[in-house]
PDB file of N, CA, C and O in Angstrom:
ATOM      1  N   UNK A  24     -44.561 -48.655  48.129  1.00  0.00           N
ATOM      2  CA  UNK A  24     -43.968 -47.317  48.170  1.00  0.00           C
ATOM      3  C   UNK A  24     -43.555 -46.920  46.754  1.00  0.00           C
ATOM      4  O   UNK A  24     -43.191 -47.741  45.912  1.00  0.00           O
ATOM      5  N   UNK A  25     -43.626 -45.793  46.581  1.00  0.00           N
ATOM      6  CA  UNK A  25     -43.569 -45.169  44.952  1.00  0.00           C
ATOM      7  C   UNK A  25     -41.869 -45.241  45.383  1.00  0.00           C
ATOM      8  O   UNK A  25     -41.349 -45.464  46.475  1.00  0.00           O
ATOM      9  N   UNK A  26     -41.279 -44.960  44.075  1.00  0.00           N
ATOM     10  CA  UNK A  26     -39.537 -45.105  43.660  1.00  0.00           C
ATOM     11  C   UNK A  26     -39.097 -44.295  44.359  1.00  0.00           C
ATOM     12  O   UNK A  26     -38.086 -44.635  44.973  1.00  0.00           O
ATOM     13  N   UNK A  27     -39.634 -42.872  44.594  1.00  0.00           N
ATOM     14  CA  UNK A  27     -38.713 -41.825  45.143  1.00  0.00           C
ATOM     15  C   UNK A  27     -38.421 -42.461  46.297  1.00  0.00           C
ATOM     16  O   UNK A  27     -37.260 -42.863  46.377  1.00  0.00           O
ATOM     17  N   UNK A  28     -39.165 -42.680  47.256  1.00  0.00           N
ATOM     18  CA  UNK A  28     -39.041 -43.099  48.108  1.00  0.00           C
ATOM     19  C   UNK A  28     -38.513 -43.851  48.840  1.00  0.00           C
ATOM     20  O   UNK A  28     -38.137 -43.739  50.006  1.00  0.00           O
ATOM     21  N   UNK A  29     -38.472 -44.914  47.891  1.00  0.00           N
ATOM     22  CA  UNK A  29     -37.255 -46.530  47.765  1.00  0.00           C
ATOM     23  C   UNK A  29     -35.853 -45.930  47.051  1.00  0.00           C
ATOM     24  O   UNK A  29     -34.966 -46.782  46.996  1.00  0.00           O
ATOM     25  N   UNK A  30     -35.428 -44.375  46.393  1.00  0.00           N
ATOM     26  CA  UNK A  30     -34.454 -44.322  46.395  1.00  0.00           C
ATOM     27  C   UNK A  30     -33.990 -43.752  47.650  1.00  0.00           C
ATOM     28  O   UNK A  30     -32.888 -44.082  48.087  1.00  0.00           O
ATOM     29  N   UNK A  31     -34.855 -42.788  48.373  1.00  0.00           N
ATOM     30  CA  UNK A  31     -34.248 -42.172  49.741  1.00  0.00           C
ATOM     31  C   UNK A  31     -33.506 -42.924  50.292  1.00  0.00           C
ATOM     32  O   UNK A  31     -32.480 -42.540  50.853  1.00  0.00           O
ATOM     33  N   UNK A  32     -33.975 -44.435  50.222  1.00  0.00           N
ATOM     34  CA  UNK A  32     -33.100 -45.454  51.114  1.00  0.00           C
ATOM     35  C   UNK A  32     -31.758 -45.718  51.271  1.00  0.00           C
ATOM     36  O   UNK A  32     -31.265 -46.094  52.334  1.00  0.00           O
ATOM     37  N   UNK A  33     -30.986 -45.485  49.973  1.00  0.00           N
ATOM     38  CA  UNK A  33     -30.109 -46.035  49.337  1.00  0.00           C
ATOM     39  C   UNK A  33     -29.011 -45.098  49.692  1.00  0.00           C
ATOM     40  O   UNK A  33     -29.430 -44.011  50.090  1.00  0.00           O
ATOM     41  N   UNK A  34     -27.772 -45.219  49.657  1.00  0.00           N
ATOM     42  CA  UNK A  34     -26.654 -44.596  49.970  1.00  0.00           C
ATOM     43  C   UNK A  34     -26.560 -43.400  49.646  1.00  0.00           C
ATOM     44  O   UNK A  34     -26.274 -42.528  50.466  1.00  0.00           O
ATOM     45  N   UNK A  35     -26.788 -43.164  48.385  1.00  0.00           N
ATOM     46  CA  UNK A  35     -26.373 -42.291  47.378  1.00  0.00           C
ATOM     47  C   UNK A  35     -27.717 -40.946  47.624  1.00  0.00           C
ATOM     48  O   UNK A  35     -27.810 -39.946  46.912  1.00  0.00           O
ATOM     49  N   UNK A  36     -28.417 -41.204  48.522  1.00  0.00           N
ATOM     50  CA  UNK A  36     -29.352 -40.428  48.893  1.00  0.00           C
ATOM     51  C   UNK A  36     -28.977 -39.224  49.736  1.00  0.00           C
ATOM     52  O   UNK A  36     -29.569 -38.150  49.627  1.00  0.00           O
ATOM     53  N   UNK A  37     -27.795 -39.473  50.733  1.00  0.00           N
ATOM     54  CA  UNK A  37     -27.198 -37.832  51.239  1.00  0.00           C
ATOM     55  C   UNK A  37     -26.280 -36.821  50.202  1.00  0.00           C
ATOM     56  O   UNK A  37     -26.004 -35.624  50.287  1.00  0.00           O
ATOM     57  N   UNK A  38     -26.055 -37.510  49.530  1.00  0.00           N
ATOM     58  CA  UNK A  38     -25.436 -36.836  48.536  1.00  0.00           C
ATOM     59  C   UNK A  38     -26.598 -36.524  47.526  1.00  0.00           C
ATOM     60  O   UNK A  38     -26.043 -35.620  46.902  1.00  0.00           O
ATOM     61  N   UNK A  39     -27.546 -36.626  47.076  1.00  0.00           N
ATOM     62  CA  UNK A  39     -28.230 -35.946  46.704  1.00  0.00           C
ATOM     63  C   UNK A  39     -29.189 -34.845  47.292  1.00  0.00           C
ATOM     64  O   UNK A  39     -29.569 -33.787  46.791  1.00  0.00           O
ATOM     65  N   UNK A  40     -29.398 -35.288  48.228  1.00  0.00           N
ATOM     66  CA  UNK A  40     -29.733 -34.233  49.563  1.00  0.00           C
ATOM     67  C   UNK A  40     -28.709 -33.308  49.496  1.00  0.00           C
ATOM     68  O   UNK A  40     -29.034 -32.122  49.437  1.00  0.00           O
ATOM     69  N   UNK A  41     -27.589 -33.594  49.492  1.00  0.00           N
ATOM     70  CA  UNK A  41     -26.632 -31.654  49.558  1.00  0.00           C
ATOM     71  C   UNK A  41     -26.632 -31.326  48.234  1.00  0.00           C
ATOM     72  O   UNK A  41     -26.207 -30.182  48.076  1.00  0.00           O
ATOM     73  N   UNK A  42     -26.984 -31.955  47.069  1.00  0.00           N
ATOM     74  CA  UNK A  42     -26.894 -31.133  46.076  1.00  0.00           C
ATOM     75  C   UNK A  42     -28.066 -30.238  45.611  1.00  0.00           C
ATOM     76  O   UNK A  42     -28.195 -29.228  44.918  1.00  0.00           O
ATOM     77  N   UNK A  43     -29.054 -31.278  46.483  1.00  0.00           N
ATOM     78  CA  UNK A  43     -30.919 -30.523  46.419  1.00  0.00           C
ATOM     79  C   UNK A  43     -30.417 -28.887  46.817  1.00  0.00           C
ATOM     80  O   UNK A  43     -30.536 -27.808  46.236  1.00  0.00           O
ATOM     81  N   UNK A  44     -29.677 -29.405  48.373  1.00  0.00           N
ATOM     82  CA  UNK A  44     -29.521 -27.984  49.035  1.00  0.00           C
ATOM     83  C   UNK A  44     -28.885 -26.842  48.457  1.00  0.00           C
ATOM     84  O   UNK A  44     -29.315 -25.690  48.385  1.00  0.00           O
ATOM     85  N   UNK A  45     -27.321 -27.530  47.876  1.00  0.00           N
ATOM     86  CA  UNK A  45     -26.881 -26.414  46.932  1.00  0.00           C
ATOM     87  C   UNK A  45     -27.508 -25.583  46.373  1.00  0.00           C
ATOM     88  O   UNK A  45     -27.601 -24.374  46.582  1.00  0.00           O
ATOM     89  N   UNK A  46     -28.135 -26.482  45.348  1.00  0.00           N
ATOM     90  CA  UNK A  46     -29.009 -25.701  44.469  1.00  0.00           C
ATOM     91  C   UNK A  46     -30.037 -24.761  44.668  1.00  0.00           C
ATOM     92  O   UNK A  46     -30.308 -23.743  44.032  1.00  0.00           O
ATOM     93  N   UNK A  47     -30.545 -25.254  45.620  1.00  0.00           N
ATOM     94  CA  UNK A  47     -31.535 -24.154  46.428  1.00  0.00           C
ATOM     95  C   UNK A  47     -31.030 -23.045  47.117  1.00  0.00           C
ATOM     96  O   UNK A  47     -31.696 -22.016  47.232  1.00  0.00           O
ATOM     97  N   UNK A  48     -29.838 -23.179  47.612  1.00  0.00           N
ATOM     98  CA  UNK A  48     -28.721 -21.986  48.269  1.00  0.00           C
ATOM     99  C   UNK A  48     -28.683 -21.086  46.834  1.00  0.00           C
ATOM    100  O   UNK A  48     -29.002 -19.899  46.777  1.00  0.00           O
ATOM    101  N   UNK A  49     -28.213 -21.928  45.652  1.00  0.00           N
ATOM    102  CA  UNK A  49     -27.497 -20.916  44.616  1.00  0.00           C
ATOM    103  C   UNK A  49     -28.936 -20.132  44.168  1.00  0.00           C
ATOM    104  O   UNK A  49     -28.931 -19.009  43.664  1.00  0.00           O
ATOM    105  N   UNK A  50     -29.807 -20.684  44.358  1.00  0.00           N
ATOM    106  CA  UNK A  50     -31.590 -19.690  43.302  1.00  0.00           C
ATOM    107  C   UNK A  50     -31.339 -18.880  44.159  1.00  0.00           C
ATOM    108  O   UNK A  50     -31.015 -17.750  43.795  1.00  0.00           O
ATOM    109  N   UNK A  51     -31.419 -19.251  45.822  1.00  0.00           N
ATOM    110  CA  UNK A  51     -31.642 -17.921  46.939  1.00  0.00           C
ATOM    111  C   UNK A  51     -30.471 -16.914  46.475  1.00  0.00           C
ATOM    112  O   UNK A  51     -30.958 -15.863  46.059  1.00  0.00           O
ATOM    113  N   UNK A  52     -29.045 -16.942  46.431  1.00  0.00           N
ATOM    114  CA  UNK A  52     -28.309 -16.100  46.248  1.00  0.00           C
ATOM    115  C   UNK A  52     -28.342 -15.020  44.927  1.00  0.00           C
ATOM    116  O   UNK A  52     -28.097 -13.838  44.685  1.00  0.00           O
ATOM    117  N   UNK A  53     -28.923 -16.528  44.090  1.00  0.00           N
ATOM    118  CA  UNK A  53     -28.725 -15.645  42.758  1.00  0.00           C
ATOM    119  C   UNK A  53     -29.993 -14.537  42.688  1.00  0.00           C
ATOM    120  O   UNK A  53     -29.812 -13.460  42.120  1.00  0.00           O
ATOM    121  N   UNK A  54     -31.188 -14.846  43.255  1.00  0.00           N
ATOM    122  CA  UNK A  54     -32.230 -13.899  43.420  1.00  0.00           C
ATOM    123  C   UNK A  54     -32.054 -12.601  44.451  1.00  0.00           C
ATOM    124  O   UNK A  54     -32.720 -11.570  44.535  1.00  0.00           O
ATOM    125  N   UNK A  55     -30.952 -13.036  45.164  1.00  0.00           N
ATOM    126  CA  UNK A  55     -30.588 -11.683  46.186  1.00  0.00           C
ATOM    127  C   UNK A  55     -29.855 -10.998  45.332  1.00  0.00           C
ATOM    128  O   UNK A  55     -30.106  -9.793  45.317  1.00  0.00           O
ATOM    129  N   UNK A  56     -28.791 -11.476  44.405  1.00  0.00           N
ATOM    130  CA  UNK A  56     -27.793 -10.834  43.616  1.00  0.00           C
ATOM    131  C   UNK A  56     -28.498  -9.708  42.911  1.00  0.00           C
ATOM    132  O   UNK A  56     -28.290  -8.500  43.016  1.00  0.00           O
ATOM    133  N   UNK A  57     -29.441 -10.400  42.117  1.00  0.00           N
ATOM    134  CA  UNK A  57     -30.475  -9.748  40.770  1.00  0.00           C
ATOM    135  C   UNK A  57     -31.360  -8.398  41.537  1.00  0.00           C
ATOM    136  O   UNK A  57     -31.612  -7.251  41.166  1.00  0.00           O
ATOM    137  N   UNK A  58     -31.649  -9.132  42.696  1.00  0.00           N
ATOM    138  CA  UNK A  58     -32.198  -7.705  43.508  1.00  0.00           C
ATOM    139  C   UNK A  58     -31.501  -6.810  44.040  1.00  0.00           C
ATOM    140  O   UNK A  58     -31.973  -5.713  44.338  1.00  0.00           O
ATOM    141  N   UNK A  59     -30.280  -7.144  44.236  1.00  0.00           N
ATOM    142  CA  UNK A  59     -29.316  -6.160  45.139  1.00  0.00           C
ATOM    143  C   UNK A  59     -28.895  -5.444  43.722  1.00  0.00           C
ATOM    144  O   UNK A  59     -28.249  -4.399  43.801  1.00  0.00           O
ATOM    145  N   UNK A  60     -29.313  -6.087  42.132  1.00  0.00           N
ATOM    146  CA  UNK A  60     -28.539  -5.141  40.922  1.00  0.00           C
ATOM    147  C   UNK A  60     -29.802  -3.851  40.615  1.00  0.00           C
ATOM    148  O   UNK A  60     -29.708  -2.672  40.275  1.00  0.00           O
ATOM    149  N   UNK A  61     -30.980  -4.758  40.929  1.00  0.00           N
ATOM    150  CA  UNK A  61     -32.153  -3.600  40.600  1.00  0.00           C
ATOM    151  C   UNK A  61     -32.033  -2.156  41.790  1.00  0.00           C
ATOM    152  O   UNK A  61     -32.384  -1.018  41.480  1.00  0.00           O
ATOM    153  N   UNK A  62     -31.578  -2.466  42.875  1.00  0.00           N
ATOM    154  CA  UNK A  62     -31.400  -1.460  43.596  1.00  0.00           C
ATOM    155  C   UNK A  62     -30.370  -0.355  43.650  1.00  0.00           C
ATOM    156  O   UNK A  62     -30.275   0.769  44.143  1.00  0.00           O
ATOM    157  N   UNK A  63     -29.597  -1.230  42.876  1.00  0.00           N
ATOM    158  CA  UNK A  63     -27.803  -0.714  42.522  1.00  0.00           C
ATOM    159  C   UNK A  63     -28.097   0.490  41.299  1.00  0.00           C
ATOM    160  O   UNK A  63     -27.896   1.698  41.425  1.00  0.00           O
ATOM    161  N   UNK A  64     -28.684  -0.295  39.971  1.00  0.00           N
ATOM    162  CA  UNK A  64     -29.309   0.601  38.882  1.00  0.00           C
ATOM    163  C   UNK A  64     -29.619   1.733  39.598  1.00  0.00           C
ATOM    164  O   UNK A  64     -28.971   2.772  39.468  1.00  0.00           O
ATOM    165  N   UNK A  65     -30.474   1.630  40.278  1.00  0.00           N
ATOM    166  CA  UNK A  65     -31.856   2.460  40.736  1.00  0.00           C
ATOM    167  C   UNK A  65     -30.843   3.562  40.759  1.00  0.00           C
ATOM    168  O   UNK A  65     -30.823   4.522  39.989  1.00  0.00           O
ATOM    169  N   UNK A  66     -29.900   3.281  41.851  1.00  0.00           N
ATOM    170  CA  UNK A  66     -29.440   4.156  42.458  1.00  0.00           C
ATOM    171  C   UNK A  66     -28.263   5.096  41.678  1.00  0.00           C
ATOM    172  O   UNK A  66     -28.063   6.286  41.921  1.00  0.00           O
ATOM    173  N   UNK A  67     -27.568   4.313  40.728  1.00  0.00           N
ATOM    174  CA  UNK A  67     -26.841   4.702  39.777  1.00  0.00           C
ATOM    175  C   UNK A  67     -27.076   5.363  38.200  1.00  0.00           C
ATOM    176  O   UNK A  67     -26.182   5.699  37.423  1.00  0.00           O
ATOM    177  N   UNK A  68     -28.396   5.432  38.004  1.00  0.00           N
ATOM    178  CA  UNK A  68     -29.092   5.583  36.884  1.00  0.00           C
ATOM    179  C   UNK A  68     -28.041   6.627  36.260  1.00  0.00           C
ATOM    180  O   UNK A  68     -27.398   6.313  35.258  1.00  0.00           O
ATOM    181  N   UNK A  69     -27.844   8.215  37.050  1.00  0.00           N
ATOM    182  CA  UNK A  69     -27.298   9.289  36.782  1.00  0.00           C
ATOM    183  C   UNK A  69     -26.089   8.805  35.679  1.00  0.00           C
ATOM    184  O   UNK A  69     -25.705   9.474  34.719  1.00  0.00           O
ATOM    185  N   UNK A  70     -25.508   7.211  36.157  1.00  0.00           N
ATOM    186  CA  UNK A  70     -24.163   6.911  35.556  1.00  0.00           C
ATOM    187  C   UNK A  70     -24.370   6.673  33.844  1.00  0.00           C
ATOM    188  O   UNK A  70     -23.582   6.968  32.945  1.00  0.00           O
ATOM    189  N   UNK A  71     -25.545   6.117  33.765  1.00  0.00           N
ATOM    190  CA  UNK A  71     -25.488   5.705  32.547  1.00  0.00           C
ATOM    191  C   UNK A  71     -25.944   6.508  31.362  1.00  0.00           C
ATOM    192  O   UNK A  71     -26.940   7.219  31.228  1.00  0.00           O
ATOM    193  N   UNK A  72     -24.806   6.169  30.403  1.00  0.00           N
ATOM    194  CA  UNK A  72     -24.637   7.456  29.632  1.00  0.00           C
ATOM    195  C   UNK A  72     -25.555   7.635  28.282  1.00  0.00           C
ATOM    196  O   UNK A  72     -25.918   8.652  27.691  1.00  0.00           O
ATOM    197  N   UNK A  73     -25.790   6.223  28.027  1.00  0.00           N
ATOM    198  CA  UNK A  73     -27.246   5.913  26.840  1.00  0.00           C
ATOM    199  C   UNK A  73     -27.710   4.818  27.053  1.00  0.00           C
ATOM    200  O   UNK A  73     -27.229   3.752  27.437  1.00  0.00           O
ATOM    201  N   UNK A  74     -29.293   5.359  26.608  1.00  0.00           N
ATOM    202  CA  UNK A  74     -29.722   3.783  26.586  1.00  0.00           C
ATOM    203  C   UNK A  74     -28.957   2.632  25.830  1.00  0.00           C
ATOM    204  O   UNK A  74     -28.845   1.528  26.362  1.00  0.00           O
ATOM    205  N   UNK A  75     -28.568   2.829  24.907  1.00  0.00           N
ATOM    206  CA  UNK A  75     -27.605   1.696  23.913  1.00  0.00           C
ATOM    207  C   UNK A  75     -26.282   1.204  24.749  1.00  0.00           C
ATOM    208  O   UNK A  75     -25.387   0.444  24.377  1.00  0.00           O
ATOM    209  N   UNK A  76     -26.436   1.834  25.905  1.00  0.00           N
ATOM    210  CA  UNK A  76     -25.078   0.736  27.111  1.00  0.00           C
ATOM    211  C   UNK A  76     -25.892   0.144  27.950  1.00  0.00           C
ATOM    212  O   UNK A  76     -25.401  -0.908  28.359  1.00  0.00           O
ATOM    213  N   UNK A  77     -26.650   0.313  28.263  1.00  0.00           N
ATOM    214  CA  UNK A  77     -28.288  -0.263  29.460  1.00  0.00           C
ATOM    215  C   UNK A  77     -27.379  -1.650  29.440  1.00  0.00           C
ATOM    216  O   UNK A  77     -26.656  -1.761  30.430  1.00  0.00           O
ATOM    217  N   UNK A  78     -27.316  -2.499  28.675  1.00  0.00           N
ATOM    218  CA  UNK A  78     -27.250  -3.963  28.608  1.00  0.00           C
ATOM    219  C   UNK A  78     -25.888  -3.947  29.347  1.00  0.00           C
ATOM    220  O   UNK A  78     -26.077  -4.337  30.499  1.00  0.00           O
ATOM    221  N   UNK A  79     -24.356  -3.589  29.081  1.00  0.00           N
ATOM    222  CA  UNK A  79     -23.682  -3.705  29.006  1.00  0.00           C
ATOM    223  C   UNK A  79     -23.133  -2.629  31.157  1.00  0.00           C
ATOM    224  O   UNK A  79     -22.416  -2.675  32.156  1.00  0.00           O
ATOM    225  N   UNK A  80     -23.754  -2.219  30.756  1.00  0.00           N
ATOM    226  CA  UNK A  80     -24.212  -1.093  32.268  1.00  0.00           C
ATOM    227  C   UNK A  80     -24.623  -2.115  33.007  1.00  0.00           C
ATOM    228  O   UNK A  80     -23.803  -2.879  33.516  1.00  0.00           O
ATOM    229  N   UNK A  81     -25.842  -2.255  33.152  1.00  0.00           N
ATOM    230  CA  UNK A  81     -25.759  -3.524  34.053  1.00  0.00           C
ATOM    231  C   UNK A  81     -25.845  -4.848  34.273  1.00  0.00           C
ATOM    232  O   UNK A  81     -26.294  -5.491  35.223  1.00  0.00           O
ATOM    233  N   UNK A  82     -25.238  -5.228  33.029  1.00  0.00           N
ATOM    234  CA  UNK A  82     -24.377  -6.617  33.656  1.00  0.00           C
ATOM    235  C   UNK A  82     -23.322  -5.650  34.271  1.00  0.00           C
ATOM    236  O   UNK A  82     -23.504  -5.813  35.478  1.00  0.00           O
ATOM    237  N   UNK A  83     -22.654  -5.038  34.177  1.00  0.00           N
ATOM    238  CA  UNK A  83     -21.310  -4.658  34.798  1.00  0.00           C
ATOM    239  C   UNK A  83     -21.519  -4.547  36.627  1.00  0.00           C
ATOM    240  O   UNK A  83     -20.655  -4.806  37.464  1.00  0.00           O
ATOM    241  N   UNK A  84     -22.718  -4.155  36.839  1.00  0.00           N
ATOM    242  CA  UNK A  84     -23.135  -4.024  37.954  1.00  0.00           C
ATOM    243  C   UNK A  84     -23.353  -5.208  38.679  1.00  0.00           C
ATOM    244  O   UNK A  84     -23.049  -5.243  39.871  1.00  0.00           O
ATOM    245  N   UNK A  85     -24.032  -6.566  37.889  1.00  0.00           N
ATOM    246  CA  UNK A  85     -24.386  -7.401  38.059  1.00  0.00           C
ATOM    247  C   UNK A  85     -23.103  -8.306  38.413  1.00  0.00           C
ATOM    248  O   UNK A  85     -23.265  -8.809  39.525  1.00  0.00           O
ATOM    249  N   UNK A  86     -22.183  -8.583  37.970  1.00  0.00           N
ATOM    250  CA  UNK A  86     -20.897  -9.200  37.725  1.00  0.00           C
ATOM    251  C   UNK A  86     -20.254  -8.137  39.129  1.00  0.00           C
ATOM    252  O   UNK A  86     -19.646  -8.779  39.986  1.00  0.00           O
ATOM    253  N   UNK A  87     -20.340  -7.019  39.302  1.00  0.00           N
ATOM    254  CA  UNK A  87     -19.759  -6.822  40.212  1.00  0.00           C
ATOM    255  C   UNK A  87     -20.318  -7.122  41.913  1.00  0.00           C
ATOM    256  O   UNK A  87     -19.542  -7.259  42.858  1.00  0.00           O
ATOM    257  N   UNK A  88     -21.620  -7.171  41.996  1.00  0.00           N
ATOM    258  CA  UNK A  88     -21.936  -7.799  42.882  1.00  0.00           C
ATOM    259  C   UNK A  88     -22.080  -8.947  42.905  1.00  0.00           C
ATOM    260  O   UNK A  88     -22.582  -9.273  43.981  1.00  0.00           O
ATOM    261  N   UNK A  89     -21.843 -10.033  42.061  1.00  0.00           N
ATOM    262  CA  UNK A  89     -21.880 -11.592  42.114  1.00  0.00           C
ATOM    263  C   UNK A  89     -20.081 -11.517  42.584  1.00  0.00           C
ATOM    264  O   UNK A  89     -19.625 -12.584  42.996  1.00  0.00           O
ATOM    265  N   UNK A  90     -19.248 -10.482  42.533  1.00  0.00           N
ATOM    266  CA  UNK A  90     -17.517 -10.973  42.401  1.00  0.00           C
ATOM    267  C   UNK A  90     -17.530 -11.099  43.883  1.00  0.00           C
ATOM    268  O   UNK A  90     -17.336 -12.157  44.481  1.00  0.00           O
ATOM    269  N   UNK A  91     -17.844  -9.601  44.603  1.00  0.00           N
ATOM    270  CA  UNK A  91     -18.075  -9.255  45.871  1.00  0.00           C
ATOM    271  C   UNK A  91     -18.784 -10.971  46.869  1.00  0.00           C
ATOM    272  O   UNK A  91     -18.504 -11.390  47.993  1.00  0.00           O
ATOM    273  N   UNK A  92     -19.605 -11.452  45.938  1.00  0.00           N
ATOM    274  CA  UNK A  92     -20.140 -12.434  47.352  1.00  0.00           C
ATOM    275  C   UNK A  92     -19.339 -13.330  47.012  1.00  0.00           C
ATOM    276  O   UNK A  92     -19.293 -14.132  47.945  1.00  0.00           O
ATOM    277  N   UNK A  93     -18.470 -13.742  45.936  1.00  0.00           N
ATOM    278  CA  UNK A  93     -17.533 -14.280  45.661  1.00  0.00           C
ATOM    279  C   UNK A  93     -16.182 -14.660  46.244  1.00  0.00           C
ATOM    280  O   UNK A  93     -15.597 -15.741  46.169  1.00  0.00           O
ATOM    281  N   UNK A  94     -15.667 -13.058  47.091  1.00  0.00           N
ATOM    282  CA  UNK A  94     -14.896 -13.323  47.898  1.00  0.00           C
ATOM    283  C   UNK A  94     -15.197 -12.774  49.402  1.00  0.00           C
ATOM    284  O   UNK A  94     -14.481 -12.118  50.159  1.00  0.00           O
ATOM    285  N   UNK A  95     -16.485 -13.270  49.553  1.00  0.00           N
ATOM    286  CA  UNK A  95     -16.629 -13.311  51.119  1.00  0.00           C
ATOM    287  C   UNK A  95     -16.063 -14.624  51.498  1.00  0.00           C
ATOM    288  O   UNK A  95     -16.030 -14.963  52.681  1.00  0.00           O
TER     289      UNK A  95
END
């Protein structure tokens, strides 16, 4: 049997199993976040007052929907 395999065995193997999962929870969220900001822009464009805030515009958007799933 190749190593991975012979480590599954070992104790320390469910605990790497929930951190596999974590991590895979946090890409899914963080890719819903990033999409829920492109839709947010979309919709807010009217707000932004120059291109030279674009950056600063939405992270603000971005940070505000990462706070929101934050305190669900």
């Amino acid at each position: 049997a190749d190593v991975f395999h012979q480590l599954r065995g070992l104790p320390h193997a469910v605990a790497v199993d929930e951190a596999e999962q974590a991590v895979e929870e946090a890409v899914e969220d963080a890719e819903d976040v990033v999409a829920e900001t492109v839709m947010d822009a979309y919709r807010q464009i009217g707000s932004l007052r120059s291109a030279d805030a674009f950056r600063g515009w939405i992270f603000r958007i971005l940070m505000t929907l990462f706070m929101r799933r934050m305190t669900v």
